[in-house]
PDB file of C-alpha atoms and ligand atoms in Angstrom:
ATOM      1  CA  UNK A  13     -12.892-110.128 247.122  1.00 66.00           C
ATOM      2  CA  UNK A  14     -15.044-112.396 245.157  1.00 82.00           C
ATOM      3  CA  UNK A  15     -18.017-111.149 247.687  1.00 89.00           C
ATOM      4  CA  UNK A  16     -17.481-107.592 246.696  1.00 92.00           C
ATOM      5  CA  UNK A  17     -16.749-108.366 242.899  1.00 95.00           C
ATOM      6  CA  UNK A  18     -20.366-110.191 243.390  1.00 95.00           C
ATOM      7  CA  UNK A  19     -22.298-107.466 244.690  1.00 96.00           C
ATOM      8  CA  UNK A  20     -20.582-104.605 241.653  1.00 97.00           C
ATOM      9  CA  UNK A  21     -21.612-107.035 239.184  1.00 98.00           C
ATOM     10  CA  UNK A  22     -25.446-107.554 240.560  1.00 97.00           C
ATOM     11  CA  UNK A  23     -25.492-103.674 240.945  1.00 97.00           C
ATOM     12  CA  UNK A  24     -24.376-103.095 237.696  1.00 97.00           C
ATOM     13  CA  UNK A  25     -26.467-105.515 236.285  1.00 97.00           C
ATOM     14  CA  UNK A  26     -29.902-104.073 237.598  1.00 97.00           C
ATOM     15  CA  UNK A  27     -28.941-100.694 236.430  1.00 97.00           C
ATOM     16  CA  UNK A  28     -28.157-102.225 232.955  1.00 97.00           C
ATOM     17  CA  UNK A  29     -31.323-104.197 233.109  1.00 97.00           C
ATOM     18  CA  UNK A  30     -29.273-107.352 232.034  1.00 98.00           C
ATOM     19  CA  UNK A  31     -29.469-111.109 232.698  1.00 97.00           C
ATOM     20  CA  UNK A  32     -26.131-113.586 233.049  1.00 98.00           C
ATOM     21  CA  UNK A  33     -26.739-116.736 231.224  1.00 98.00           C
ATOM     22  CA  UNK A  34     -23.853-119.299 231.230  1.00 98.00           C
ATOM     23  CA  UNK A  35     -23.498-122.805 230.056  1.00 97.00           C
ATOM     24  CA  UNK A  36     -22.968-125.795 232.436  1.00 96.00           C
ATOM     25  CA  UNK A  37     -19.116-125.776 231.801  1.00 97.00           C
ATOM     26  CA  UNK A  38     -18.652-122.538 233.320  1.00 98.00           C
ATOM     27  CA  UNK A  39     -16.454-121.750 235.896  1.00 98.00           C
ATOM     28  CA  UNK A  40     -17.833-122.047 238.904  1.00 97.00           C
ATOM     29  CA  UNK A  41     -18.539-118.685 240.388  1.00 97.00           C
ATOM     30  CA  UNK A  42     -19.392-117.776 236.822  1.00 97.00           C
ATOM     31  CA  UNK A  43     -22.058-119.991 237.177  1.00 97.00           C
ATOM     32  CA  UNK A  44     -22.890-119.127 240.552  1.00 97.00           C
ATOM     33  CA  UNK A  45     -23.451-114.973 239.195  1.00 97.00           C
ATOM     34  CA  UNK A  46     -25.725-116.174 236.289  1.00 97.00           C
ATOM     35  CA  UNK A  47     -29.292-115.754 236.043  1.00 97.00           C
ATOM     36  CA  UNK A  48     -29.570-118.890 234.479  1.00 97.00           C
ATOM     37  CA  UNK A  49     -27.471-122.025 233.840  1.00 96.00           C
ATOM     38  CA  UNK A  50     -28.095-124.510 231.476  1.00 95.00           C
ATOM     39  CA  UNK A  51     -27.170-126.455 228.293  1.00 93.00           C
ATOM     40  CA  UNK A  52     -27.255-125.018 224.547  1.00 89.00           C
ATOM     41  CA  UNK A  53     -31.034-125.538 224.124  1.00 85.00           C
ATOM     42  CA  UNK A  54     -31.797-124.131 227.766  1.00 91.00           C
ATOM     43  CA  UNK A  55     -30.104-121.085 227.015  1.00 92.00           C
ATOM     44  CA  UNK A  56     -31.524-120.411 223.509  1.00 85.00           C
ATOM     45  CA  UNK A  57     -35.157-120.506 225.508  1.00 89.00           C
ATOM     46  CA  UNK A  58     -33.898-118.264 227.843  1.00 93.00           C
ATOM     47  CA  UNK A  59     -32.681-115.916 225.822  1.00 90.00           C
ATOM     48  CA  UNK A  60     -35.630-115.832 223.666  1.00 87.00           C
ATOM     49  CA  UNK A  61     -37.503-115.205 226.642  1.00 91.00           C
ATOM     50  CA  UNK A  62     -35.642-112.576 228.577  1.00 91.00           C
ATOM     51  CA  UNK A  63     -37.328-109.508 229.284  1.00 92.00           C
ATOM     52  CA  UNK A  64     -33.670-107.404 229.570  1.00 96.00           C
ATOM     53  CA  UNK A  65     -32.455-105.405 227.647  1.00 96.00           C
ATOM     54  CA  UNK A  66     -28.811-106.807 227.773  1.00 97.00           C
ATOM     55  CA  UNK A  67     -27.982-110.455 228.047  1.00 97.00           C
ATOM     56  CA  UNK A  68     -24.692-111.208 229.148  1.00 98.00           C
ATOM     57  CA  UNK A  69     -23.571-114.317 227.684  1.00 98.00           C
ATOM     58  CA  UNK A  70     -21.081-116.990 229.167  1.00 98.00           C
ATOM     59  CA  UNK A  71     -20.440-119.313 227.139  1.00 98.00           C
ATOM     60  CA  UNK A  72     -19.068-119.396 223.297  1.00 98.00           C
ATOM     61  CA  UNK A  73     -19.021-117.702 220.355  1.00 98.00           C
ATOM     62  CA  UNK A  74     -21.969-119.927 218.690  1.00 97.00           C
ATOM     63  CA  UNK A  75     -24.165-119.688 221.993  1.00 97.00           C
ATOM     64  CA  UNK A  76     -24.115-115.976 221.839  1.00 97.00           C
ATOM     65  CA  UNK A  77     -24.569-115.772 218.358  1.00 97.00           C
ATOM     66  CA  UNK A  78     -27.805-117.750 218.870  1.00 96.00           C
ATOM     67  CA  UNK A  79     -29.079-115.530 221.117  1.00 95.00           C
ATOM     68  CA  UNK A  80     -28.431-112.685 218.838  1.00 96.00           C
ATOM     69  CA  UNK A  81     -30.515-114.171 216.317  1.00 96.00           C
ATOM     70  CA  UNK A  82     -33.218-114.928 218.724  1.00 94.00           C
ATOM     71  CA  UNK A  83     -33.237-111.305 220.247  1.00 94.00           C
ATOM     72  CA  UNK A  84     -32.632-108.623 217.740  1.00 94.00           C
ATOM     73  CA  UNK A  85     -33.628-106.156 220.174  1.00 93.00           C
ATOM     74  CA  UNK A  86     -31.462-106.787 222.594  1.00 95.00           C
ATOM     75  CA  UNK A  87     -27.433-106.637 223.071  1.00 97.00           C
ATOM     76  CA  UNK A  88     -25.769-109.381 223.683  1.00 97.00           C
ATOM     77  CA  UNK A  89     -22.426-108.975 225.118  1.00 98.00           C
ATOM     78  CA  UNK A  90     -19.734-111.444 226.080  1.00 98.00           C
ATOM     79  CA  UNK A  91     -17.237-111.142 228.416  1.00 98.00           C
ATOM     80  CA  UNK A  92     -14.886-112.820 226.677  1.00 98.00           C
ATOM     81  CA  UNK A  93     -15.646-113.233 222.586  1.00 96.00           C
ATOM     82  CA  UNK A  94     -12.490-114.854 222.059  1.00 97.00           C
ATOM     83  CA  UNK A  95     -14.108-117.807 223.509  1.00 98.00           C
ATOM     84  CA  UNK A  96     -14.910-119.897 220.239  1.00 98.00           C
ATOM     85  CA  UNK A  97     -16.024-123.577 219.947  1.00 98.00           C
ATOM     86  CA  UNK A  98     -13.191-125.477 217.609  1.00 98.00           C
ATOM     87  CA  UNK A  99     -15.904-128.039 216.551  1.00 98.00           C
ATOM     88  CA  UNK A 100     -18.168-124.877 215.016  1.00 98.00           C
ATOM     89  CA  UNK A 101     -15.009-123.881 213.033  1.00 98.00           C
ATOM     90  CA  UNK A 102     -14.638-127.003 211.259  1.00 98.00           C
ATOM     91  CA  UNK A 103     -17.262-126.359 208.716  1.00 98.00           C
ATOM     92  CA  UNK A 104     -17.678-123.120 206.696  1.00 98.00           C
ATOM     93  CA  UNK A 105     -20.120-122.316 204.068  1.00 98.00           C
ATOM     94  CA  UNK A 106     -17.936-123.536 201.108  1.00 98.00           C
ATOM     95  CA  UNK A 107     -17.665-126.801 202.861  1.00 98.00           C
ATOM     96  CA  UNK A 108     -21.425-127.117 203.171  1.00 98.00           C
ATOM     97  CA  UNK A 109     -22.318-126.066 199.843  1.00 98.00           C
ATOM     98  CA  UNK A 110     -20.177-128.892 198.472  1.00 98.00           C
ATOM     99  CA  UNK A 111     -21.986-131.439 200.595  1.00 98.00           C
ATOM    100  CA  UNK A 112     -25.229-129.734 199.360  1.00 98.00           C
ATOM    101  CA  UNK A 113     -24.214-130.062 195.634  1.00 98.00           C
ATOM    102  CA  UNK A 114     -23.114-133.770 196.273  1.00 98.00           C
ATOM    103  CA  UNK A 115     -26.480-134.381 197.914  1.00 98.00           C
ATOM    104  CA  UNK A 116     -29.140-132.431 195.804  1.00 98.00           C
ATOM    105  CA  UNK A 117     -32.810-132.118 197.367  1.00 97.00           C
ATOM    106  CA  UNK A 118     -31.456-133.518 200.853  1.00 98.00           C
ATOM    107  CA  UNK A 119     -32.097-131.424 203.773  1.00 98.00           C
ATOM    108  CA  UNK A 120     -29.463-129.758 206.141  1.00 98.00           C
ATOM    109  CA  UNK A 121     -29.766-130.075 210.004  1.00 98.00           C
ATOM    110  CA  UNK A 122     -26.937-128.161 211.990  1.00 98.00           C
ATOM    111  CA  UNK A 123     -26.007-128.740 215.246  1.00 98.00           C
ATOM    112  CA  UNK A 124     -26.124-125.674 217.097  1.00 97.00           C
ATOM    113  CA  UNK A 125     -22.154-125.569 217.507  1.00 98.00           C
ATOM    114  CA  UNK A 126     -22.019-124.125 214.350  1.00 98.00           C
ATOM    115  CA  UNK A 127     -21.702-120.229 212.911  1.00 98.00           C
ATOM    116  CA  UNK A 128     -24.671-117.959 212.183  1.00 98.00           C
ATOM    117  CA  UNK A 129     -23.817-118.430 208.367  1.00 98.00           C
ATOM    118  CA  UNK A 130     -24.063-122.156 208.494  1.00 98.00           C
ATOM    119  CA  UNK A 131     -27.660-122.144 210.488  1.00 98.00           C
ATOM    120  CA  UNK A 132     -28.669-119.400 207.409  1.00 98.00           C
ATOM    121  CA  UNK A 133     -27.925-122.280 204.968  1.00 98.00           C
ATOM    122  CA  UNK A 134     -29.535-124.742 206.864  1.00 98.00           C
ATOM    123  CA  UNK A 135     -32.874-125.944 206.954  1.00 98.00           C
ATOM    124  CA  UNK A 136     -33.200-126.982 210.651  1.00 98.00           C
ATOM    125  CA  UNK A 137     -31.108-126.461 213.828  1.00 97.00           C
ATOM    126  CA  UNK A 138     -30.230-129.245 216.868  1.00 97.00           C
ATOM    127  CA  UNK A 139     -28.785-129.513 220.104  1.00 95.00           C
ATOM    128  CA  UNK A 140     -27.543-132.862 221.879  1.00 95.00           C
ATOM    129  CA  UNK A 141     -30.581-132.531 223.688  1.00 94.00           C
ATOM    130  CA  UNK A 142     -32.807-132.874 220.856  1.00 95.00           C
ATOM    131  CA  UNK A 143     -30.940-134.088 217.506  1.00 97.00           C
ATOM    132  CA  UNK A 144     -32.774-137.173 217.289  1.00 97.00           C
ATOM    133  CA  UNK A 145     -36.209-135.765 217.640  1.00 97.00           C
ATOM    134  CA  UNK A 146     -35.148-133.227 214.897  1.00 97.00           C
ATOM    135  CA  UNK A 147     -34.282-135.558 212.558  1.00 98.00           C
ATOM    136  CA  UNK A 148     -36.757-137.940 213.213  1.00 97.00           C
ATOM    137  CA  UNK A 149     -39.450-135.052 212.331  1.00 97.00           C
ATOM    138  CA  UNK A 150     -38.450-134.770 208.884  1.00 98.00           C
ATOM    139  CA  UNK A 151     -40.252-136.216 206.250  1.00 97.00           C
ATOM    140  CA  UNK A 152     -37.057-137.344 203.947  1.00 98.00           C
ATOM    141  CA  UNK A 153     -35.266-140.542 204.435  1.00 98.00           C
ATOM    142  CA  UNK A 154     -31.839-138.472 203.923  1.00 98.00           C
ATOM    143  CA  UNK A 155     -30.552-136.096 206.001  1.00 98.00           C
ATOM    144  CA  UNK A 156     -27.340-134.041 205.794  1.00 98.00           C
ATOM    145  CA  UNK A 157     -25.574-133.704 209.441  1.00 98.00           C
ATOM    146  CA  UNK A 158     -23.424-131.181 210.128  1.00 98.00           C
ATOM    147  CA  UNK A 159     -20.707-130.912 211.659  1.00 98.00           C
ATOM    148  CA  UNK A 160     -20.360-133.508 214.578  1.00 98.00           C
ATOM    149  CA  UNK A 161     -19.704-137.025 213.393  1.00 98.00           C
ATOM    150  CA  UNK A 162     -20.442-138.600 216.641  1.00 98.00           C
ATOM    151  CA  UNK A 163     -23.663-136.636 217.558  1.00 98.00           C
ATOM    152  CA  UNK A 164     -24.772-137.546 213.820  1.00 98.00           C
ATOM    153  CA  UNK A 165     -23.411-141.386 214.497  1.00 98.00           C
ATOM    154  CA  UNK A 166     -25.858-141.181 217.900  1.00 98.00           C
ATOM    155  CA  UNK A 167     -28.331-139.705 216.177  1.00 98.00           C
ATOM    156  CA  UNK A 168     -28.442-142.223 213.199  1.00 98.00           C
ATOM    157  CA  UNK A 169     -28.520-145.203 215.820  1.00 98.00           C
ATOM    158  CA  UNK A 170     -31.040-144.147 217.085  1.00 98.00           C
ATOM    159  CA  UNK A 171     -33.124-143.424 213.955  1.00 98.00           C
ATOM    160  CA  UNK A 172     -32.006-146.554 211.743  1.00 97.00           C
ATOM    161  CA  UNK A 173     -34.517-146.002 209.134  1.00 97.00           C
ATOM    162  CA  UNK A 174     -32.692-142.604 208.381  1.00 98.00           C
ATOM    163  CA  UNK A 175     -29.772-142.053 206.174  1.00 98.00           C
ATOM    164  CA  UNK A 176     -27.337-139.670 207.684  1.00 98.00           C
ATOM    165  CA  UNK A 177     -24.891-137.689 205.667  1.00 98.00           C
ATOM    166  CA  UNK A 178     -21.980-137.107 207.945  1.00 98.00           C
ATOM    167  CA  UNK A 179     -19.699-134.597 208.379  1.00 98.00           C
ATOM    168  CA  UNK A 180     -15.425-135.050 209.616  1.00 97.00           C
ATOM    169  CA  UNK A 181     -16.375-132.299 212.741  1.00 98.00           C
ATOM    170  CA  UNK A 182     -15.925-133.705 216.067  1.00 98.00           C
ATOM    171  CA  UNK A 183     -15.283-131.880 219.453  1.00 98.00           C
ATOM    172  CA  UNK A 184     -11.234-132.136 220.569  1.00 98.00           C
ATOM    173  CA  UNK A 185     -12.156-131.902 224.346  1.00 98.00           C
ATOM    174  CA  UNK A 186     -15.065-134.983 224.195  1.00 98.00           C
ATOM    175  CA  UNK A 187     -12.808-136.692 221.609  1.00 98.00           C
ATOM    176  CA  UNK A 188     -10.460-136.671 224.464  1.00 96.00           C
ATOM    177  CA  UNK A 189     -12.336-139.472 226.403  1.00 98.00           C
ATOM    178  CA  UNK A 190     -11.500-142.515 225.467  1.00 98.00           C
ATOM    179  CA  UNK A 191     -13.034-146.293 226.337  1.00 98.00           C
ATOM    180  CA  UNK A 192     -10.155-147.435 228.523  1.00 98.00           C
ATOM    181  CA  UNK A 193     -11.134-144.182 230.598  1.00 98.00           C
ATOM    182  CA  UNK A 194     -14.735-144.887 231.085  1.00 98.00           C
ATOM    183  CA  UNK A 195     -13.262-149.251 231.886  1.00 98.00           C
ATOM    184  CA  UNK A 196     -10.667-147.682 234.723  1.00 98.00           C
ATOM    185  CA  UNK A 197     -13.532-145.595 235.980  1.00 98.00           C
ATOM    186  CA  UNK A 198     -16.121-148.635 236.131  1.00 98.00           C
ATOM    187  CA  UNK A 199     -13.384-150.883 237.694  1.00 98.00           C
ATOM    188  CA  UNK A 200     -12.778-148.190 240.424  1.00 98.00           C
ATOM    189  CA  UNK A 201     -16.668-147.361 241.022  1.00 98.00           C
ATOM    190  CA  UNK A 202     -18.534-150.737 240.420  1.00 98.00           C
ATOM    191  CA  UNK A 203     -21.674-148.800 241.827  1.00 97.00           C
ATOM    192  CA  UNK A 204     -21.612-145.927 239.560  1.00 98.00           C
ATOM    193  CA  UNK A 205     -23.820-145.126 236.435  1.00 98.00           C
ATOM    194  CA  UNK A 206     -22.153-144.079 233.118  1.00 98.00           C
ATOM    195  CA  UNK A 207     -23.133-140.967 231.730  1.00 98.00           C
ATOM    196  CA  UNK A 208     -22.135-139.685 228.295  1.00 98.00           C
ATOM    197  CA  UNK A 209     -22.681-136.897 226.243  1.00 98.00           C
ATOM    198  CA  UNK A 210     -23.144-137.997 222.513  1.00 98.00           C
ATOM    199  CA  UNK A 211     -20.405-136.124 221.226  1.00 98.00           C
ATOM    200  CA  UNK A 212     -17.975-139.005 222.365  1.00 98.00           C
ATOM    201  CA  UNK A 213     -17.083-141.169 220.092  1.00 98.00           C
ATOM    202  CA  UNK A 214     -19.073-143.990 219.489  1.00 98.00           C
ATOM    203  CA  UNK A 215     -16.695-146.900 221.663  1.00 98.00           C
ATOM    204  CA  UNK A 216     -17.598-144.224 224.513  1.00 98.00           C
ATOM    205  CA  UNK A 217     -21.522-144.156 224.328  1.00 98.00           C
ATOM    206  CA  UNK A 218     -21.526-147.868 223.647  1.00 98.00           C
ATOM    207  CA  UNK A 219     -20.318-148.439 227.280  1.00 98.00           C
ATOM    208  CA  UNK A 220     -22.721-145.775 228.894  1.00 98.00           C
ATOM    209  CA  UNK A 221     -25.900-146.252 230.635  1.00 98.00           C
ATOM    210  CA  UNK A 222     -27.396-143.173 229.380  1.00 98.00           C
ATOM    211  CA  UNK A 223     -26.051-141.072 226.497  1.00 98.00           C
ATOM    212  CA  UNK A 224     -27.648-137.164 227.453  1.00 97.00           C
ATOM    213  CA  UNK A 225     -27.215-133.133 226.787  1.00 96.00           C
ATOM    214  CA  UNK A 226     -25.516-131.449 229.780  1.00 95.00           C
ATOM    215  CA  UNK A 227     -29.402-130.523 230.829  1.00 94.00           C
ATOM    216  CA  UNK A 228     -30.280-134.165 230.015  1.00 95.00           C
ATOM    217  CA  UNK A 229     -27.536-135.442 232.694  1.00 97.00           C
ATOM    218  CA  UNK A 230     -28.729-132.759 235.248  1.00 97.00           C
ATOM    219  CA  UNK A 231     -32.419-133.684 235.274  1.00 97.00           C
ATOM    220  CA  UNK A 232     -31.486-137.390 235.116  1.00 98.00           C
ATOM    221  CA  UNK A 233     -29.001-137.321 238.114  1.00 98.00           C
ATOM    222  CA  UNK A 234     -31.781-134.963 240.011  1.00 98.00           C
ATOM    223  CA  UNK A 235     -34.340-138.067 239.093  1.00 98.00           C
ATOM    224  CA  UNK A 236     -32.286-140.795 239.821  1.00 98.00           C
ATOM    225  CA  UNK A 237     -32.292-143.439 243.004  1.00 97.00           C
ATOM    226  CA  UNK A 238     -28.191-143.480 242.286  1.00 98.00           C
ATOM    227  CA  UNK A 239     -26.146-142.105 244.525  1.00 98.00           C
ATOM    228  CA  UNK A 240     -22.819-141.969 242.255  1.00 98.00           C
ATOM    229  CA  UNK A 241     -22.094-141.550 238.737  1.00 98.00           C
ATOM    230  CA  UNK A 242     -19.426-141.336 236.436  1.00 98.00           C
ATOM    231  CA  UNK A 243     -19.385-138.512 234.022  1.00 98.00           C
ATOM    232  CA  UNK A 244     -18.394-138.519 230.592  1.00 98.00           C
ATOM    233  CA  UNK A 245     -18.336-134.730 229.340  1.00 98.00           C
ATOM    234  CA  UNK A 246     -16.493-131.619 230.130  1.00 98.00           C
ATOM    235  CA  UNK A 247     -15.422-131.514 233.776  1.00 95.00           C
ATOM    236  CA  UNK A 248     -17.351-128.137 234.504  1.00 95.00           C
ATOM    237  CA  UNK A 249     -20.403-129.730 234.892  1.00 97.00           C
ATOM    238  CA  UNK A 250     -19.492-131.160 237.957  1.00 97.00           C
ATOM    239  CA  UNK A 251     -19.776-128.132 239.901  1.00 96.00           C
ATOM    240  CA  UNK A 252     -23.073-128.315 238.813  1.00 95.00           C
ATOM    241  CA  UNK A 253     -24.459-131.803 239.606  1.00 97.00           C
ATOM    242  CA  UNK A 254     -22.738-131.323 243.270  1.00 97.00           C
ATOM    243  CA  UNK A 255     -24.339-128.224 244.031  1.00 96.00           C
ATOM    244  CA  UNK A 256     -27.695-129.720 242.814  1.00 96.00           C
ATOM    245  CA  UNK A 257     -27.245-132.779 244.546  1.00 98.00           C
ATOM    246  CA  UNK A 258     -24.889-132.271 247.766  1.00 97.00           C
ATOM    247  CA  UNK A 259     -25.375-136.345 249.011  1.00 95.00           C
ATOM    248  CA  UNK A 260     -24.178-137.784 245.500  1.00 98.00           C
ATOM    249  CA  UNK A 261     -21.158-138.534 243.920  1.00 98.00           C
ATOM    250  CA  UNK A 262     -19.503-137.885 240.636  1.00 98.00           C
ATOM    251  CA  UNK A 263     -16.150-138.717 238.881  1.00 98.00           C
ATOM    252  CA  UNK A 264     -15.064-137.373 235.932  1.00 98.00           C
ATOM    253  CA  UNK A 265     -14.740-140.146 233.440  1.00 98.00           C
ATOM    254  CA  UNK A 266     -11.379-138.033 232.247  1.00 96.00           C
ATOM    255  CA  UNK A 267      -9.291-135.327 233.695  1.00 94.00           C
ATOM    256  CA  UNK A 268      -8.550-134.176 230.828  1.00 94.00           C
ATOM    257  CA  UNK A 269     -12.390-133.505 229.524  1.00 97.00           C
ATOM    258  CA  UNK A 270     -11.679-129.604 229.925  1.00 97.00           C
ATOM    259  CA  UNK A 271     -13.032-126.783 226.983  1.00 98.00           C
ATOM    260  CA  UNK A 272     -10.220-124.259 227.326  1.00 98.00           C
ATOM    261  CA  UNK A 273     -12.421-121.800 225.374  1.00 98.00           C
ATOM    262  CA  UNK A 274     -15.294-122.306 228.083  1.00 98.00           C
ATOM    263  CA  UNK A 275     -13.079-121.420 230.891  1.00 98.00           C
ATOM    264  CA  UNK A 276     -11.979-118.363 229.360  1.00 98.00           C
ATOM    265  CA  UNK A 277     -14.707-116.062 230.728  1.00 98.00           C
ATOM    266  CA  UNK A 278     -13.730-115.093 234.430  1.00 98.00           C
ATOM    267  CA  UNK A 279     -15.785-112.987 237.078  1.00 97.00           C
ATOM    268  CA  UNK A 280     -13.800-109.999 236.208  1.00 97.00           C
ATOM    269  CA  UNK A 281     -14.336-110.253 232.703  1.00 98.00           C
ATOM    270  CA  UNK A 282     -17.995-110.409 233.152  1.00 98.00           C
ATOM    271  CA  UNK A 283     -17.718-107.415 235.654  1.00 98.00           C
ATOM    272  CA  UNK A 284     -15.755-105.613 232.916  1.00 98.00           C
ATOM    273  CA  UNK A 285     -18.380-106.219 230.178  1.00 98.00           C
ATOM    274  CA  UNK A 286     -21.307-104.780 231.848  1.00 98.00           C
ATOM    275  CA  UNK A 287     -19.278-101.653 232.802  1.00 97.00           C
ATOM    276  CA  UNK A 288     -18.085-101.082 229.472  1.00 97.00           C
ATOM    277  CA  UNK A 289     -21.015-102.823 227.789  1.00 97.00           C
ATOM    278  CA  UNK A 290     -18.624-105.153 225.598  1.00 96.00           C
ATOM    279  CA  UNK A 291     -18.270-106.902 223.619  1.00 97.00           C
ATOM    280  CA  UNK A 292     -21.146-106.844 221.258  1.00 98.00           C
ATOM    281  CA  UNK A 293     -22.267-109.829 219.135  1.00 98.00           C
ATOM    282  CA  UNK A 294     -23.903-108.657 216.406  1.00 97.00           C
ATOM    283  CA  UNK A 295     -25.058-111.058 213.286  1.00 98.00           C
ATOM    284  CA  UNK A 296     -25.898-109.279 210.082  1.00 98.00           C
ATOM    285  CA  UNK A 297     -29.661-109.258 209.352  1.00 97.00           C
ATOM    286  CA  UNK A 298     -30.067-110.898 206.452  1.00 98.00           C
ATOM    287  CA  UNK A 299     -27.875-113.753 207.921  1.00 98.00           C
ATOM    288  CA  UNK A 300     -29.724-113.604 211.246  1.00 98.00           C
ATOM    289  CA  UNK A 301     -33.322-113.703 209.289  1.00 98.00           C
ATOM    290  CA  UNK A 302     -32.241-116.934 207.405  1.00 98.00           C
ATOM    291  CA  UNK A 303     -30.818-118.317 210.256  1.00 98.00           C
ATOM    292  CA  UNK A 304     -34.126-117.495 212.695  1.00 97.00           C
ATOM    293  CA  UNK A 305     -35.907-119.732 210.902  1.00 97.00           C
ATOM    294  CA  UNK A 306     -33.298-122.866 211.149  1.00 97.00           C
ATOM    295  CA  UNK A 307     -33.549-122.061 214.961  1.00 95.00           C
ATOM    296  CA  UNK A 308     -37.324-121.330 215.376  1.00 94.00           C
ATOM    297  CA  UNK A 309     -37.757-124.652 213.706  1.00 95.00           C
ATOM    298  CA  UNK A 310     -36.195-126.486 216.157  1.00 95.00           C
ATOM    299  CA  UNK A 311     -37.746-124.535 219.074  1.00 92.00           C
ATOM    300  CA  UNK A 312     -41.113-125.826 217.927  1.00 92.00           C
ATOM    301  CA  UNK A 313     -40.059-129.302 218.133  1.00 91.00           C
ATOM    302  CA  UNK A 314     -38.566-128.632 221.927  1.00 79.00           C
ATOM    303  CA  UNK A 315     -36.358-131.376 223.606  1.00 71.00           C
ATOM    304  CA  UNK A 316     -36.269-135.592 223.904  1.00 73.00           C
ATOM    305  CA  UNK A 317     -34.972-135.795 227.280  1.00 72.00           C
TER     306      UNK A 317
HETATM  307  P1  13P B   7     -25.182-129.192 225.718  1.00 68.35           P
HETATM  308  O1  13P B   7     -25.892-128.580 224.819  1.00 68.35           O
HETATM  309  O2  13P B   7     -25.175-130.702 225.871  1.00 68.35           O
HETATM  310  O3  13P B   7     -24.902-128.246 226.681  1.00 68.35           O
HETATM  311  O4  13P B   7     -23.948-129.189 224.838  1.00 68.35           O
HETATM  312  C1  13P B   7     -23.104-127.994 224.466  1.00 68.35           C
HETATM  313  C2  13P B   7     -21.407-128.290 224.054  1.00 68.35           C
HETATM  314  O5  13P B   7     -20.766-127.930 223.499  1.00 68.35           O
HETATM  315  C3  13P B   7     -21.049-129.526 224.359  1.00 68.35           C
HETATM  316  O6  13P B   7     -19.799-129.867 224.340  1.00 68.35           O
HETATM  317 FE1  SF4 B   8     -16.862-126.577 221.384  1.00 68.35          FE
HETATM  318 FE2  SF4 B   8     -16.453-128.939 222.410  1.00 68.35          FE
HETATM  319 FE3  SF4 B   8     -15.920-126.533 223.987  1.00 68.35          FE
HETATM  320 FE4  SF4 B   8     -18.274-127.861 223.861  1.00 68.35          FE
HETATM  321  S1  SF4 B   8     -16.598-128.962 224.433  1.00 68.35           S
HETATM  322  S2  SF4 B   8     -17.685-125.695 223.014  1.00 68.35           S
HETATM  323  S3  SF4 B   8     -18.308-128.504 221.430  1.00 68.35           S
HETATM  324  S4  SF4 B   8     -14.835-127.258 221.991  1.00 68.35           S
END
C-alpha cells in the first residue's frame, strides 16, 4: 500500500515539476518521500534554490510561508494547512508594536517561528542554527528578540555583552522536557552524550553536552566518535538520526516531546495535495516584500553549527 502510494506520488511530482521538502520532525514515511529533509534554515535555503514550479511543504505553516516569501514565482502547497506552530501564534503585530514602543530604536530579531507579518516588522530573522551569529552581527548593544524566551535566553548566554529584550513565547513541545528527564536518561545511559535543542528550558540546556538545532544535531552525530546519544528535542528526529547512523543508539529525553502539528501531514495528504494542487500558501506581496528583507539578511549571515 505504502509502496503504491510512493510511486503514485513520485509520478505526480514529476508531472507537476514539484519538489517535496520535509522538516526533521515529520513522520518517517513523509521524510522518506521528500527530496530534502532538514531544519528550518536548511529548508529556507533549499526553497530559495529550488528549480521546480511547485514546492510541497511538509512542516508547519510558518515554514511554508517562509518558502512562499523566498519564492514568489513558485506555487507553495501544504498537504495539511492546519499544521501551525503554537509558539509562532504567541506573538501578534500589536504585541510586537508595544515592545517596539517601549524600546525605541532597538532592532528586532525574530525567530523564524513567526508569521510573515511579524517578519515584515522585524529587522532580521534567525533560526535555532544561527541565532547567536545573527544577534552578534548587529552593531547595537540592545536587541529585541521574539518570540522564544528560551532560545532568547540561550542566545543571551552566548553573547553576554548584548542585552536582549525577551518576549514570553515558548514551544509547548520542548517545554515538556524537564531536567528530571535528562537526569534519568543520563542515569540509564551513562555513556551517552546529551544533545538538546535551544528551545528547551535553561535548566535543561544547562545539563546538555551540546545545544544544537535539529540540523546541527544531525551533523554533530555523523561526525562524532560516540555511539550513544540522549536526544532532547521532538521525537521525529530520532528516525532521521537512526537512518543516517545505523550503528549508533539514540534515546529520547522524553517520550512526551511530540509536536502534534508536525504529525498532521501524512503520505495520503501529500498525494492529495499534489493531485489537487492544494492548499496553496500565499503571502500578500506587500508583507512578503518586507519579510523577505529580514530573511535575506539572515541568509547572508549563514549558520553557526
Ligand atoms: P530547527 O530549525 O532546529 O529544525 O527547529 C524548528 C522547530 O520548530 C523546532 O521546534
Ligand atoms: Fe512549533 Fe514547537 Fe512544533 Fe517546533 S516543535 S513547530 S516550535 S510547536
